[in-house]
Coordinates of C-alpha atoms in Angstrom, one line a residue:
Chain K
M1399 CA -46.5 141.5 -64.7
Y1400 CA -45.0 141.4 -68.2
G1401 CA -41.3 141.9 -68.9
L1402 CA -39.3 142.4 -72.0
I1403 CA -35.5 142.3 -72.5
G1404 CA -34.0 142.9 -76.0
R1405 CA -31.2 144.4 -77.9
M1406 CA -31.7 146.9 -80.7
I1407 CA -29.0 147.5 -83.3
A1408 CA -28.8 151.0 -84.8
A1409 CA -27.7 151.6 -88.4
P1410 CA -23.9 152.2 -88.2
G1411 CA -23.1 155.4 -86.3
K1412 CA -26.8 156.1 -85.6
R1413 CA -27.0 154.9 -82.0
D1414 CA -27.2 158.4 -80.4
E1415 CA -29.9 159.4 -82.9
L1416 CA -31.8 156.2 -82.1
L1417 CA -31.4 156.8 -78.4
A1418 CA -32.8 160.3 -78.7
A1419 CA -35.8 159.0 -80.8
M1420 CA -36.5 156.2 -78.3
S1421 CA -36.2 158.4 -75.2
G1422 CA -38.8 160.8 -76.5
G1423 CA -41.6 158.3 -76.2
T1424 CA -41.1 156.6 -72.9
S1425 CA -42.8 158.8 -70.3
G1426 CA -46.5 158.7 -69.4
M1427 CA -47.2 155.1 -70.7
P1428 CA -50.1 153.7 -68.6
G1429 CA -49.0 150.4 -66.9
C1430 CA -45.3 150.9 -67.6
L1431 CA -43.5 150.1 -64.3
S1432 CA -40.0 150.2 -65.6
Y1433 CA -38.4 151.1 -69.0
V1434 CA -34.6 151.3 -69.1
I1435 CA -32.5 152.0 -72.2
A1436 CA -28.8 151.2 -71.9
L1437 CA -25.7 151.2 -74.2
D1438 CA -24.1 147.9 -75.1
R1439 CA -20.5 148.1 -73.8
E1440 CA -19.0 146.2 -76.7
N1441 CA -21.1 147.0 -79.8
P1442 CA -21.1 150.8 -80.5
D1443 CA -24.3 150.5 -82.5
A1444 CA -26.4 148.5 -79.9
L1445 CA -28.9 149.5 -77.2
W1446 CA -30.4 147.2 -74.6
V1447 CA -34.0 147.9 -73.6
T1448 CA -35.5 146.3 -70.4
E1449 CA -39.1 146.8 -69.7
V1450 CA -41.6 145.9 -67.0
W1451 CA -45.4 146.4 -67.5
D1452 CA -48.3 145.6 -65.2
S1453 CA -49.7 143.4 -68.1
A1454 CA -49.0 142.4 -71.7
E1455 CA -52.2 144.3 -72.6
S1456 CA -50.7 147.5 -71.3
H1457 CA -47.6 147.0 -73.3
K1458 CA -49.6 146.3 -76.4
A1459 CA -51.8 149.4 -75.9
S1460 CA -48.7 151.5 -75.5
L1461 CA -47.8 150.9 -79.1
S1462 CA -50.9 153.0 -80.1
L1463 CA -50.0 156.0 -78.0
P1464 CA -49.2 159.1 -80.1
A1465 CA -45.8 159.7 -78.5
V1466 CA -44.8 156.1 -78.9
R1467 CA -46.0 155.9 -82.5
E1468 CA -44.0 159.1 -83.2
A1469 CA -40.9 157.6 -81.5
I1470 CA -41.2 154.4 -83.5
A1471 CA -41.6 156.4 -86.8
K1472 CA -38.4 158.3 -86.0
A1473 CA -36.5 155.2 -84.9
R1474 CA -37.6 152.7 -87.6
P1475 CA -35.4 154.2 -90.5
I1476 CA -32.3 154.0 -88.3
I1477 CA -32.8 150.5 -86.8
A1478 CA -30.7 147.8 -88.4
G1479 CA -32.1 144.9 -86.4
F1480 CA -33.2 143.3 -83.1
D1481 CA -31.8 140.4 -81.2
N1482 CA -31.7 138.8 -77.7
R1483 CA -35.5 139.3 -77.4
V1484 CA -36.9 137.6 -74.3
E1485 CA -40.4 137.9 -72.8
T1486 CA -40.4 137.3 -69.0
I1487 CA -42.7 137.3 -66.0
P1488 CA -41.3 139.8 -63.5
V1489 CA -42.1 138.7 -59.9
S1490 CA -40.1 140.9 -57.6
G1491 CA -38.2 144.0 -57.8
L1492 CA -36.9 147.4 -56.7
G1493 CA -37.7 150.4 -58.8
L1494 CA -41.1 149.2 -60.1
Q1495 CA -43.2 152.3 -60.0
G1496 CA -46.3 151.3 -58.0
A1497 CA -46.2 147.6 -58.9
K1498 CA -49.1 145.7 -57.5
Chain P
M817 CA -24.8 154.3 -64.4
Y818 CA -24.0 150.6 -64.4
G819 CA -26.4 147.9 -65.7
L820 CA -26.4 144.2 -65.5
I821 CA -28.6 141.7 -67.4
G822 CA -28.3 138.0 -66.8
R823 CA -30.0 134.7 -66.4
M824 CA -29.7 132.4 -63.4
I825 CA -30.4 128.7 -63.7
A826 CA -31.7 127.0 -60.5
A827 CA -31.1 123.4 -59.7
P828 CA -34.0 121.4 -61.1
G829 CA -37.3 122.2 -59.3
K830 CA -35.6 124.8 -57.1
R831 CA -36.6 128.0 -58.8
D832 CA -39.1 129.1 -56.2
E833 CA -36.6 128.5 -53.4
L834 CA -34.0 130.4 -55.4
L835 CA -36.4 133.3 -56.0
A836 CA -37.2 133.4 -52.2
A837 CA -33.5 133.5 -51.4
M838 CA -32.8 136.2 -53.9
S839 CA -35.8 138.4 -53.0
G840 CA -34.7 138.6 -49.4
G841 CA -31.5 140.5 -50.1
T842 CA -32.6 143.2 -52.6
S843 CA -33.9 146.0 -50.5
G844 CA -31.9 148.9 -49.0
M845 CA -28.8 148.5 -51.3
P846 CA -27.1 151.9 -51.6
G847 CA -26.9 153.0 -55.2
C848 CA -29.3 150.4 -56.5
L849 CA -31.7 152.2 -58.9
S850 CA -33.5 149.1 -60.2
Y851 CA -33.4 145.4 -59.5
V852 CA -36.0 143.2 -61.2
I853 CA -36.2 139.4 -60.9
A854 CA -38.4 137.7 -63.5
L855 CA -39.3 134.1 -64.4
D856 CA -38.1 132.8 -67.8
R857 CA -41.3 131.8 -69.7
E858 CA -39.8 128.7 -71.4
N859 CA -37.3 127.3 -68.9
P860 CA -39.0 126.4 -65.6
D861 CA -35.7 126.6 -63.8
A862 CA -34.5 130.0 -65.0
L863 CA -34.7 133.5 -63.6
W864 CA -33.8 136.7 -65.3
V865 CA -32.2 139.5 -63.2
T866 CA -31.9 143.0 -64.6
E867 CA -30.2 145.6 -62.5
V868 CA -29.3 149.3 -62.7
W869 CA -26.8 151.0 -60.3
D870 CA -25.6 154.5 -60.0
S871 CA -22.1 153.1 -60.4
A872 CA -20.1 149.8 -60.8
E873 CA -18.6 150.6 -57.4
S874 CA -22.0 150.6 -55.7
H875 CA -22.8 147.3 -57.3
K876 CA -19.5 145.8 -56.1
A877 CA -20.0 147.2 -52.5
S878 CA -23.4 145.7 -52.3
L879 CA -21.9 142.2 -52.5
S880 CA -20.5 142.9 -49.0
L881 CA -23.8 143.9 -47.4
P882 CA -24.9 141.4 -44.7
A883 CA -28.4 140.9 -46.3
V884 CA -26.8 140.3 -49.7
R885 CA -24.1 137.9 -48.4
E886 CA -26.9 136.0 -46.6
A887 CA -29.0 135.8 -49.7
I888 CA -26.0 134.6 -51.8
A889 CA -25.2 131.9 -49.2
K890 CA -28.8 130.7 -49.3
A891 CA -28.9 130.8 -53.1
R892 CA -25.5 129.4 -54.0
P893 CA -26.3 125.7 -53.2
I894 CA -29.4 125.8 -55.5
I895 CA -27.8 127.6 -58.4
A896 CA -26.9 125.3 -61.4
G897 CA -25.5 128.1 -63.6
F898 CA -25.5 131.5 -65.1
D899 CA -25.8 132.6 -68.7
N900 CA -26.7 135.6 -71.0
R901 CA -24.7 137.9 -68.7
V902 CA -24.3 141.4 -70.1
E903 CA -22.9 144.6 -68.5
T904 CA -24.5 147.7 -69.9
I905 CA -24.4 151.5 -69.5
P906 CA -28.0 152.6 -68.7
V907 CA -28.6 156.1 -70.1
S908 CA -32.3 156.8 -69.8
G909 CA -35.3 155.2 -68.1
L910 CA -38.5 155.1 -66.2
G911 CA -38.6 153.5 -62.8
L912 CA -35.0 154.4 -61.8
Q913 CA -35.3 155.4 -58.2
G914 CA -33.7 158.9 -57.9
A915 CA -31.4 158.4 -60.8
K916 CA -29.0 161.3 -61.2

């Protein structure tokens, strides 16, 4: 499995708009076992995204899906930056939809 | 919802043993919507744990469950440290078991 953890910083005051843009593209992505968007408790402009995929290839392919491309196009103008990005190898878990 | 992201550092060479100890206690925890354990790609002693709970109270209560206490007792002697700990507020996601 392939995992991603990262933080996304919205342009000031744009977190809700960024969250709406992101949430639109996250269903029906082949190979996506978990995709969670969470608010940072301290930074009012930051979102945490934690993802689990059945493979890195599935993750990469998702970036070409129409709904994902549309979400990225909406989000890009209101993203100020990314940090805390980590790629992981998920090995066990609860809430992994049909993980092999 | 209540989210946790953090990294756990095993004593040198003990990651597999720590993983086995951790994996034993993660099923049947009331209010746990997602619990993923992943290997750090760079540090051979590190595990990432990402959790989503329906509330902070459910998370706290889980620490008293017999299976969790047993897992913690097994794990504690082979844990060298924790870092990158972040509490979050999950707001949307895929793979959240029965999230309200």
